[in-house]
GROMACS .gro file of C-alpha atoms in nm:
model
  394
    1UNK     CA    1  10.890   9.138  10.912
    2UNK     CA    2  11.260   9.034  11.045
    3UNK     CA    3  11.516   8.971  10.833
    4UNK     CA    4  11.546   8.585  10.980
    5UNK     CA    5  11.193   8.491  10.951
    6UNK     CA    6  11.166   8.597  10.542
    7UNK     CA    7  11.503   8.369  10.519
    8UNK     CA    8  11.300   8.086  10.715
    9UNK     CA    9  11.002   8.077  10.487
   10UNK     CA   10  11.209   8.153  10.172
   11UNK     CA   11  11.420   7.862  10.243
   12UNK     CA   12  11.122   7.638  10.373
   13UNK     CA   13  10.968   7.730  10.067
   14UNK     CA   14  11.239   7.632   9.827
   15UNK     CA   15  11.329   7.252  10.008
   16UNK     CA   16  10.912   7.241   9.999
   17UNK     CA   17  10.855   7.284   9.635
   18UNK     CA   18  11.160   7.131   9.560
   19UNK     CA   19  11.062   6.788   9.737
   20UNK     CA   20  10.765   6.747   9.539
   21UNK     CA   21  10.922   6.855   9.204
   22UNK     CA   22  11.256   6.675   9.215
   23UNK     CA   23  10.965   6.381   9.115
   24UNK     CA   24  10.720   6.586   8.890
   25UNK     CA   25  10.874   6.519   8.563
   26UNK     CA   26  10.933   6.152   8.592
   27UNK     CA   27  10.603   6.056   8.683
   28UNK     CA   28  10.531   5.894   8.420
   29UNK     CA   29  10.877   5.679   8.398
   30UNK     CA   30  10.765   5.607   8.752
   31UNK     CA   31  10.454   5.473   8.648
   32UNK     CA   32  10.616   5.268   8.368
   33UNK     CA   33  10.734   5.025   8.604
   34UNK     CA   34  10.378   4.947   8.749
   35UNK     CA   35  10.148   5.052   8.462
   36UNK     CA   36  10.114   4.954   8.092
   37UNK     CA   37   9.914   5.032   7.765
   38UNK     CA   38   9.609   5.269   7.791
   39UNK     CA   39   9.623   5.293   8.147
   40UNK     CA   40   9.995   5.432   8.188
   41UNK     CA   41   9.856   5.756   7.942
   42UNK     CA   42   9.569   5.769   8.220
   43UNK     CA   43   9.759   5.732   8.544
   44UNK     CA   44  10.018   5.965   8.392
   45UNK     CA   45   9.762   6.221   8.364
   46UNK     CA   46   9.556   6.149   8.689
   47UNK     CA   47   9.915   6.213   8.868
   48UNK     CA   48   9.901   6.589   8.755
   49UNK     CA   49   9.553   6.655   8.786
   50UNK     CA   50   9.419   6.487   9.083
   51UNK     CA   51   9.637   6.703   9.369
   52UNK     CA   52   9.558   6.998   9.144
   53UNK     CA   53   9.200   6.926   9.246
   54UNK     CA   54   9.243   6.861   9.598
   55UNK     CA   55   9.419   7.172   9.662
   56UNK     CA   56   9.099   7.396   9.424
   57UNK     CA   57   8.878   7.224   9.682
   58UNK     CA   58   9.060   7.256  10.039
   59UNK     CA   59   9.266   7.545  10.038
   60UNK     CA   60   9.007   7.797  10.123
   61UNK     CA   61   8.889   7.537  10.384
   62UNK     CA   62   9.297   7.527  10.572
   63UNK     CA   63   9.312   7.923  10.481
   64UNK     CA   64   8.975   8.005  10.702
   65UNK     CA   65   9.114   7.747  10.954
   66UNK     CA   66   9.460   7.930  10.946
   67UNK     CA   67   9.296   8.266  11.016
   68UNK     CA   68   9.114   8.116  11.356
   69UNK     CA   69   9.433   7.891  11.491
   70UNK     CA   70   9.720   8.094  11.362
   71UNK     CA   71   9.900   8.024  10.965
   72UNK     CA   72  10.202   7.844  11.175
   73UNK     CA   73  10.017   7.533  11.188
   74UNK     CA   74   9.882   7.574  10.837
   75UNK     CA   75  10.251   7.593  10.727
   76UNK     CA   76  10.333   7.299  10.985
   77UNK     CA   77  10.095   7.068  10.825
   78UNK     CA   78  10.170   7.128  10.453
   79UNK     CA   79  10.506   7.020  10.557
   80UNK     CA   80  10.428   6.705  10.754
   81UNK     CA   81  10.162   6.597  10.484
   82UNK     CA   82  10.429   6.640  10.237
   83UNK     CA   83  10.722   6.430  10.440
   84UNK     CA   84  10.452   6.173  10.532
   85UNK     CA   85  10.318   6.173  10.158
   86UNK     CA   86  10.708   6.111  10.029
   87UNK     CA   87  10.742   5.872  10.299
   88UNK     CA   88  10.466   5.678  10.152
   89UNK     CA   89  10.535   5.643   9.841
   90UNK     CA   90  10.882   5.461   9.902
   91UNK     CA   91  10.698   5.163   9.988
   92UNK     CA   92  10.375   5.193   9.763
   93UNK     CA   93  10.411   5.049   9.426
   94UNK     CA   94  10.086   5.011   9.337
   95UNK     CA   95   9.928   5.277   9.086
   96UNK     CA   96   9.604   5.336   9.186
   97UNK     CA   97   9.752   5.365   9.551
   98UNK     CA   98  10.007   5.654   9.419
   99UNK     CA   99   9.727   5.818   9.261
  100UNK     CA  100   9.548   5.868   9.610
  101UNK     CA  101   9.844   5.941   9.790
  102UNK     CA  102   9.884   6.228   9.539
  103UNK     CA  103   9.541   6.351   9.575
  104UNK     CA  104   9.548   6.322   9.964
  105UNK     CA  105   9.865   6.573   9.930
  106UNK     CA  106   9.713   6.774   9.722
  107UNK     CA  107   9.408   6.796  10.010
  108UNK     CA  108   9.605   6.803  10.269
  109UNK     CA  109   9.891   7.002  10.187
  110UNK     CA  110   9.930   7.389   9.990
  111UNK     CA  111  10.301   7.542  10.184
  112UNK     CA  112  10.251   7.830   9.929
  113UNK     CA  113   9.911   7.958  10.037
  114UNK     CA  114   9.967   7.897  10.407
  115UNK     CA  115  10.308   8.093  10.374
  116UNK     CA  116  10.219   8.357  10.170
  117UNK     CA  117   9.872   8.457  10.445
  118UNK     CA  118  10.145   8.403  10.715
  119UNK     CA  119  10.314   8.661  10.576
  120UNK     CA  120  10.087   8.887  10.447
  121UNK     CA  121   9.926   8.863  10.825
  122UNK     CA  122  10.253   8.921  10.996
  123UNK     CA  123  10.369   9.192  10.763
  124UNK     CA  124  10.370   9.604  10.740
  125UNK     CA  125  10.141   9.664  10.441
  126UNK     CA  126  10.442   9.870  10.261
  127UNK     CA  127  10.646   9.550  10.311
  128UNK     CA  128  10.377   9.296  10.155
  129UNK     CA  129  10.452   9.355   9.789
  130UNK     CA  130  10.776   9.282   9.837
  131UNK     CA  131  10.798   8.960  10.035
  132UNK     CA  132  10.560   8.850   9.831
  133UNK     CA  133  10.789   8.866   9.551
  134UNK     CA  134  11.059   8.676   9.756
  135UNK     CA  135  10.791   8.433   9.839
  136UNK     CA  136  10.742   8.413   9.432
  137UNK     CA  137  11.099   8.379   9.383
  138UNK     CA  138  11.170   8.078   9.633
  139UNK     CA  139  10.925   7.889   9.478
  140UNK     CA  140  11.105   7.949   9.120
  141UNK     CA  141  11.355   7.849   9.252
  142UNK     CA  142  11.256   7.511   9.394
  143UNK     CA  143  11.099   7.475   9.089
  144UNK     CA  144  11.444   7.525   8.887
  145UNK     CA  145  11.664   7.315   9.136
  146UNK     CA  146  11.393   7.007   9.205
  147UNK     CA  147  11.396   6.887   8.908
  148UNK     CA  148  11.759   6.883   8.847
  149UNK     CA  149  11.849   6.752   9.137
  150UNK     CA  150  11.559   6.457   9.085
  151UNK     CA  151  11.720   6.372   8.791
  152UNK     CA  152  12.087   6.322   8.863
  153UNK     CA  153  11.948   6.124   9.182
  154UNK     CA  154  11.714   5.861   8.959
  155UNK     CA  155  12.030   5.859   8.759
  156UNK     CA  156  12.282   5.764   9.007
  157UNK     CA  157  12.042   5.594   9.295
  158UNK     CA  158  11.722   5.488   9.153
  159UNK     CA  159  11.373   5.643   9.206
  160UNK     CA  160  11.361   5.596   9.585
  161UNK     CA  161  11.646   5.854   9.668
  162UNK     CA  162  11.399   6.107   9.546
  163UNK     CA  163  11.111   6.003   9.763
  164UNK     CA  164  11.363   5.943  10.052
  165UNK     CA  165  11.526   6.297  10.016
  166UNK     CA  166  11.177   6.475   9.988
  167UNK     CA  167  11.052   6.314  10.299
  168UNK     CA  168  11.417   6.392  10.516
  169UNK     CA  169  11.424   6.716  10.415
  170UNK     CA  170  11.065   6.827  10.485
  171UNK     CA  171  11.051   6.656  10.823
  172UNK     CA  172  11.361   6.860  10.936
  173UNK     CA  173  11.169   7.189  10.784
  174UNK     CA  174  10.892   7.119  10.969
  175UNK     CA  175  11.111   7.078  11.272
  176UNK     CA  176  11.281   7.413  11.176
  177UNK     CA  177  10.986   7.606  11.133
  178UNK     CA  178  10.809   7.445  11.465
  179UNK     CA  179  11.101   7.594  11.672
  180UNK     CA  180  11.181   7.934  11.493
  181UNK     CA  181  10.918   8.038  11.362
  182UNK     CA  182  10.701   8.276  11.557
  183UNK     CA  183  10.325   8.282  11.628
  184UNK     CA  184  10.085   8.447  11.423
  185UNK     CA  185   9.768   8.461  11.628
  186UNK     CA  186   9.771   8.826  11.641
  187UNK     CA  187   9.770   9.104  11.288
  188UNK     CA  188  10.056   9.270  11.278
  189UNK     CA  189  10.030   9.711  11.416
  190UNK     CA  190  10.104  10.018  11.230
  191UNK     CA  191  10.329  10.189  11.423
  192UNK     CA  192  10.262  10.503  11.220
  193UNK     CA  193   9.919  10.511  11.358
  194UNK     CA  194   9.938  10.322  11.652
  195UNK     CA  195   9.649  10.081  11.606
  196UNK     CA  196   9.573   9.685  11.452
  197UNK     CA  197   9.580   9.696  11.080
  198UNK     CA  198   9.269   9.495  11.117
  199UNK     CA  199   9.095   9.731  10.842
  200UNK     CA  200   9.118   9.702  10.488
  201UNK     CA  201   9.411   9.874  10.419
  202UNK     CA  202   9.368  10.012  10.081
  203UNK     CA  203   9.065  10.027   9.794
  204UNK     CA  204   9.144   9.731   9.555
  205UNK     CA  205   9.145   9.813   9.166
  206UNK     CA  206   8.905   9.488   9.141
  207UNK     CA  207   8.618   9.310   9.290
  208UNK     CA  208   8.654   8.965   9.398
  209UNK     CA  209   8.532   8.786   9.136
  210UNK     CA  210   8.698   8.979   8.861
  211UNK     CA  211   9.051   8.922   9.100
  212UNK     CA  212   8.971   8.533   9.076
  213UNK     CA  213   8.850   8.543   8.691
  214UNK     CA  214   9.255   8.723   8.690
  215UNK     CA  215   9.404   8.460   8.871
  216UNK     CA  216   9.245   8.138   8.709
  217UNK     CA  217   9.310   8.300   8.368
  218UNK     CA  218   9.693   8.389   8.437
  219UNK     CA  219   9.770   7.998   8.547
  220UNK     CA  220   9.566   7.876   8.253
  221UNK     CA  221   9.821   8.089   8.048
  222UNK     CA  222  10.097   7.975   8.229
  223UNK     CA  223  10.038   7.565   8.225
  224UNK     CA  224   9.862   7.585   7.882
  225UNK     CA  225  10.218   7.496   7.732
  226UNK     CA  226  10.302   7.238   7.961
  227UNK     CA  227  10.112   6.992   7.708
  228UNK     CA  228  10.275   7.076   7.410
  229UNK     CA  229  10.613   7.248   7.461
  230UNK     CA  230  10.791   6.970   7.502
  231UNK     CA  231  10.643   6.826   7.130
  232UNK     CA  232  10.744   7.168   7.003
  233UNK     CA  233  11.095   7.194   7.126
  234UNK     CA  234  11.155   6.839   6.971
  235UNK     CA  235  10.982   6.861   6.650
  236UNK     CA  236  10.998   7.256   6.570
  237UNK     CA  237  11.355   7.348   6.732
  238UNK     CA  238  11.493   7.005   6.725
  239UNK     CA  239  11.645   7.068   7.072
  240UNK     CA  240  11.776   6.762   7.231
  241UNK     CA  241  11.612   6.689   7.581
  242UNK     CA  242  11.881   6.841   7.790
  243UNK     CA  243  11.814   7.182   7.578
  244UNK     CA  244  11.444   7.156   7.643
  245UNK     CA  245  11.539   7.180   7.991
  246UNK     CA  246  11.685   7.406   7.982
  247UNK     CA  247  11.434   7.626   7.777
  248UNK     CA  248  11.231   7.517   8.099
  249UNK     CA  249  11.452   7.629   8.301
  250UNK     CA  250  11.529   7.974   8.196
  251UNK     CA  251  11.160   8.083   8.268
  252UNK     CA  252  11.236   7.947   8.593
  253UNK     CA  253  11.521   8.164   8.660
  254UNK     CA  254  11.407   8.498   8.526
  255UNK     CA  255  11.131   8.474   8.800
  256UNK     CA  256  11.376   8.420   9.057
  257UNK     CA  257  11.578   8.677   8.961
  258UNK     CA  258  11.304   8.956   8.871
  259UNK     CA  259  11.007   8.856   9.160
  260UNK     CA  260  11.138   9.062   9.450
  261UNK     CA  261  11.196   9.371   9.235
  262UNK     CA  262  10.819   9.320   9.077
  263UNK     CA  263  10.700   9.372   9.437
  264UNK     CA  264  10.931   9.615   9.567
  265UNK     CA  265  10.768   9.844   9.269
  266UNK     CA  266  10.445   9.736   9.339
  267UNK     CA  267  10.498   9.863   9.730
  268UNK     CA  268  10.542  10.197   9.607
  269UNK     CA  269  10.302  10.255   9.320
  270UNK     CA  270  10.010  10.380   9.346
  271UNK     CA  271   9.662  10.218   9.185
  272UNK     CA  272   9.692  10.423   8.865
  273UNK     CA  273  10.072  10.300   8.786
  274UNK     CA  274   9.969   9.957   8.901
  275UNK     CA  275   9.665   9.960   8.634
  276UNK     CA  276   9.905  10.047   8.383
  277UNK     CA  277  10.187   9.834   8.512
  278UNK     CA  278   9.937   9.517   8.467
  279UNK     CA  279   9.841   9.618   8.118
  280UNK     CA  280  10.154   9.679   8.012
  281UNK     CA  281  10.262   9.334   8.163
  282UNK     CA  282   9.983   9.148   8.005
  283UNK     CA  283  10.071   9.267   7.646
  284UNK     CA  284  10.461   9.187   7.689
  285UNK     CA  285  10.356   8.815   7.800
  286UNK     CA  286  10.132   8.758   7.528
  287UNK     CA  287  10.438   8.920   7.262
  288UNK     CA  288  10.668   8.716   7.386
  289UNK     CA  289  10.430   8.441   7.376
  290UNK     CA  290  10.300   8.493   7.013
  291UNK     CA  291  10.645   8.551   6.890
  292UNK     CA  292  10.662   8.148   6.944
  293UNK     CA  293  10.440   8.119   6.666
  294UNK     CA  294  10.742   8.237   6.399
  295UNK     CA  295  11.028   8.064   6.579
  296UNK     CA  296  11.138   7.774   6.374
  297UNK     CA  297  11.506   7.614   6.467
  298UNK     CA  298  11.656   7.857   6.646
  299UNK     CA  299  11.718   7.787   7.014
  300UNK     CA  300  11.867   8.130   7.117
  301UNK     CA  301  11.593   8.316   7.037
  302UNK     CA  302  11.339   8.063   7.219
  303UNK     CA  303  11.554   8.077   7.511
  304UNK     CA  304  11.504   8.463   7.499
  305UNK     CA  305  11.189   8.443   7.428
  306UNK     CA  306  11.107   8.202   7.758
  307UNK     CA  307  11.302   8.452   7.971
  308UNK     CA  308  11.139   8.760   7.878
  309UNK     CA  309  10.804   8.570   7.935
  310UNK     CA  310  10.966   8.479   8.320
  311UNK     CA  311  10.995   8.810   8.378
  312UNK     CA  312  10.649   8.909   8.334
  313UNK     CA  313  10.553   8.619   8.476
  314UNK     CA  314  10.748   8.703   8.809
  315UNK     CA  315  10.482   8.986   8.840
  316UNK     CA  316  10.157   8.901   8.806
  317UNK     CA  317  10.113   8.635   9.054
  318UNK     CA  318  10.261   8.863   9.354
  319UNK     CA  319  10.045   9.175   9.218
  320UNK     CA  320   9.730   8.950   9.165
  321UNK     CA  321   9.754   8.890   9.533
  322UNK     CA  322   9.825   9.186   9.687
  323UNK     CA  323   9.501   9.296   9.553
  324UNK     CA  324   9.347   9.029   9.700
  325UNK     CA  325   9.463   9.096  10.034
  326UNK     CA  326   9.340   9.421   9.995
  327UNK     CA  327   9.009   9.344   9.973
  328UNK     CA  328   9.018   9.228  10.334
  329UNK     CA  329   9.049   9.247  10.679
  330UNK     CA  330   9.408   9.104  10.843
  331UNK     CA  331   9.164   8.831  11.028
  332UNK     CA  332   9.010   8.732  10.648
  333UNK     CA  333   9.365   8.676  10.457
  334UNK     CA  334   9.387   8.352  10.495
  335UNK     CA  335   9.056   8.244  10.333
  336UNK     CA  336   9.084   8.534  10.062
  337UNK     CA  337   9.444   8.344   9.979
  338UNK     CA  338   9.267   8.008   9.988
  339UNK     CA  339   8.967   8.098   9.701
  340UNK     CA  340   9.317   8.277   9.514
  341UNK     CA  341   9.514   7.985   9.457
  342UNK     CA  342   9.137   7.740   9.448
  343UNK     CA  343   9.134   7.993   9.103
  344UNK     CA  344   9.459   7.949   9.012
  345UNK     CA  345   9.473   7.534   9.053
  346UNK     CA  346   9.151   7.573   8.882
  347UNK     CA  347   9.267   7.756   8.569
  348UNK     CA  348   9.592   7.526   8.543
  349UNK     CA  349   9.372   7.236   8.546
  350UNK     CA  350   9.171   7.423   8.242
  351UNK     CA  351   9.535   7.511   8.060
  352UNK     CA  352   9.631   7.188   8.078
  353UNK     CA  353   9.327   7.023   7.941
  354UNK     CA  354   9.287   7.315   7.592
  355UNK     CA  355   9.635   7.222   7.585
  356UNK     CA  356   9.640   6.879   7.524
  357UNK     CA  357   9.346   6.968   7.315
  358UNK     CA  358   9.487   7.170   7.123
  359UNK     CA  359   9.806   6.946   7.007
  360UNK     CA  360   9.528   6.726   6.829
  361UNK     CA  361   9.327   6.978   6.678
  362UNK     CA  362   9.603   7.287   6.543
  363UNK     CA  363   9.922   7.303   6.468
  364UNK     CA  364  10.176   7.319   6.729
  365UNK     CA  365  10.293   7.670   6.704
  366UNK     CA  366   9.957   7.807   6.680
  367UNK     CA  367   9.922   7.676   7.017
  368UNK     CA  368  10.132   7.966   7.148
  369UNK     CA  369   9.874   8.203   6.976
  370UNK     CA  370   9.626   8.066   7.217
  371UNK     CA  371   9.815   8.208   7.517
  372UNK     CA  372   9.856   8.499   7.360
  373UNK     CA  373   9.478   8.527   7.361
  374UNK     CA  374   9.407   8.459   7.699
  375UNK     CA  375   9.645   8.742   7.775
  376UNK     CA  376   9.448   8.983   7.529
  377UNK     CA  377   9.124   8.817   7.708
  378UNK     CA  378   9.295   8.947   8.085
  379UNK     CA  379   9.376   9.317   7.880
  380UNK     CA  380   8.999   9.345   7.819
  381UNK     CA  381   8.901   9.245   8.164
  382UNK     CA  382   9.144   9.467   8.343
  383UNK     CA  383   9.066   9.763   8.076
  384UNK     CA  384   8.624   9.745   8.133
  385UNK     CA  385   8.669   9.671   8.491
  386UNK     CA  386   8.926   9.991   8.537
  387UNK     CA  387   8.698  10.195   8.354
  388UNK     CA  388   8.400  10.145   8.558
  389UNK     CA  389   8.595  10.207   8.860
  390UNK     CA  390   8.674  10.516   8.732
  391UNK     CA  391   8.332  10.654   8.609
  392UNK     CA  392   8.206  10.572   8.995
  393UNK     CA  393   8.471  10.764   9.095
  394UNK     CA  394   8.394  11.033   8.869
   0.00000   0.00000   0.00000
């Protein structure tokens, strides 16, 4: 893929994510203003969880579309549902109207999936691993910058800027992307062999519904301490909210920084090293994880702790997917990408619920042991799965 198209989609994909998160943490200070009692705790929730579940639902739908009419206009409309979606909400103050703008979005929109099965479709197969990763990285890094940026605007201009920002800056993306971005009706060709890489291009080291089981179980580790960690920083580590931030943040950055490298390796190893590679990635995630559980008052070593959780992190989504993709054809990626990230919304939705389940039923820190478990749970799926791959091969 050229050098100037990767830059277009990582950048697209940065001022993208970034829109909608330079808003996601001060949701619910937004709904303060129109929203009281019982029903700001519900709203406040329903904000989260409703575009989650308009994304599980539709993005196999826009990923089968995307595959027919080209992934362009799957990336156009995620960005004019998301400038249209910002634009609304500067002049809807209503909650229950906010809710279903969010959902709509959530529906309607998904820039990650359609970029990632435009790239995957317009990309040489040793090539995929890696853009993926960059792919990974730009949306770390909206993820890092949005919210900063959100804040020091509600600060300074008042909750508006960020809604007026989001929507600028994705309608000139969209405009960007509509006049540089080339067409994708076509796979891309192996010039080594001369013919369209319409095949399946390598044997997977999973089935379909073990790759799915993988994905919805890494995001349910991955939001589960979106519930609680906040409690925990303030209570346990007695961070101020600036350093919980910034614990935030640091997870943030390590995939940024480690992404692209994660699937530059994983272009060059072979099914056996990624096996192992995935193992041994599972069990450093759920260390790192557990160690949380013995961390009292000591910010440094949380802060480690979150980064060398990033870094593992920065793998598995990117690997998860490439073994998707290989499952099939280049005329199929878009609605294998679609049921990927329907199981990932899906497990986030389930990480956030056991979280906020689990703040009233354990103690905080051994909510961190829970993640740790669902890593373990992944180890034993990937382990059974790998060995009956290899006794049929055998």
């Amino acid at each position: 893929m050229p050098t100037n198209v990767i830059r277009l989609l990582w950048f697209s994909q940065i001022i993208a994510i970034g829109s909608m998160e330079m808003s996601g943490p001060f949701w619910p200070l937004i709904l303060s203003q129109q929203s009281q009692g019982v029903s700001l705790s519900v709203f406040s929730a329903l904000i989260y969880i409703l575009p989650l579940l308009g994304a599980m639902f539709s993005a196999p739908v826009w990923g089968k579309l995307g595959d027919r009419i080209g992934h362009k206009y799957m990336i156009l409309r995620a960005l004019f549902v998301l400038a249209l979606s910002q634009c609304l909400l500067l002049y809807v103050k209503e909650v229950e109207w906010v809710c279903l703008i969010r959902f709509v979005q959530g529906v309607c929109a998904g820039s990650i999936a359609a970029m990632q099965a435009y790239a995957l479709r317009t990309s040489k197969t040793q090539e995929q691993g890696q853009i993926l990763g960059k792919l990974q990285s730009s949306v770390a890094a909206g993820t890092l910058l949005g919210p900063v940026l959100g804040g020091m605007l509600i600060d300074y201009r008042g909750f508006n800027s960020v809604f007026t920002l989001g929507s600028v800056s994705c309608l000139l993306v969209f405009f960007a992307v509509a006049l540089l971005l080339p067409e994708d009706k076509n796979g891309p060709v192996n010039k080594a062999r001369g013919k369209s890489t319409a095949r399946v291009i390598s044997p997977p080291l999973f089935s379909l519904p073990v790759l799915l089981c993988l994905l919805a179980l890494a995001q349910l580790a991955k939001r589960l301490p979106s519930s609680f960690f906040a409690i925990y920083g303030q209570d346990v580590l007695e961070a101020s909210s600036f350093q919980i931030g910034m614990l935030y943040g640091l997870t943030g950055f390590a995939i940024l920084l480690f992404a692209p490298y994660w699937g530059r390796y994983f272009d060059r190893a072979n099914n056996q090293q990624i096996k192992n590679s995935l193992l041994l990635i599972c069990t450093m995630a759920g260390l790192s994880q557990f160690a949380f559980s013995f961390v009292e008052q000591s910010l440094l070593l949380a802060g480690l702790l979150r980064f060398i959780w990033g870094i593992f992190l920065a793998a598995i989504l990117p690997l998860l997917f490439m073994q998707l993709r290989k499952l099939v054809t280049t005329n199929d990626i878009g609605k294998s990408i679609g049921m990927g990230h329907s199981a990932s919304k899906l497990g986030a939705l389930i990480g956030i619920g056991v979280g906020a389940i689990s703040i009233s039923l354990l103690a905080i820190n051994q909510g961190f042991s829970m993640i740790a478990v669902t890593y373990m749970i992944m180890i034993l799926l990937i382990a059974i799965c790998a060995k009956k791959k290899d006794k049929k091969e055998n």
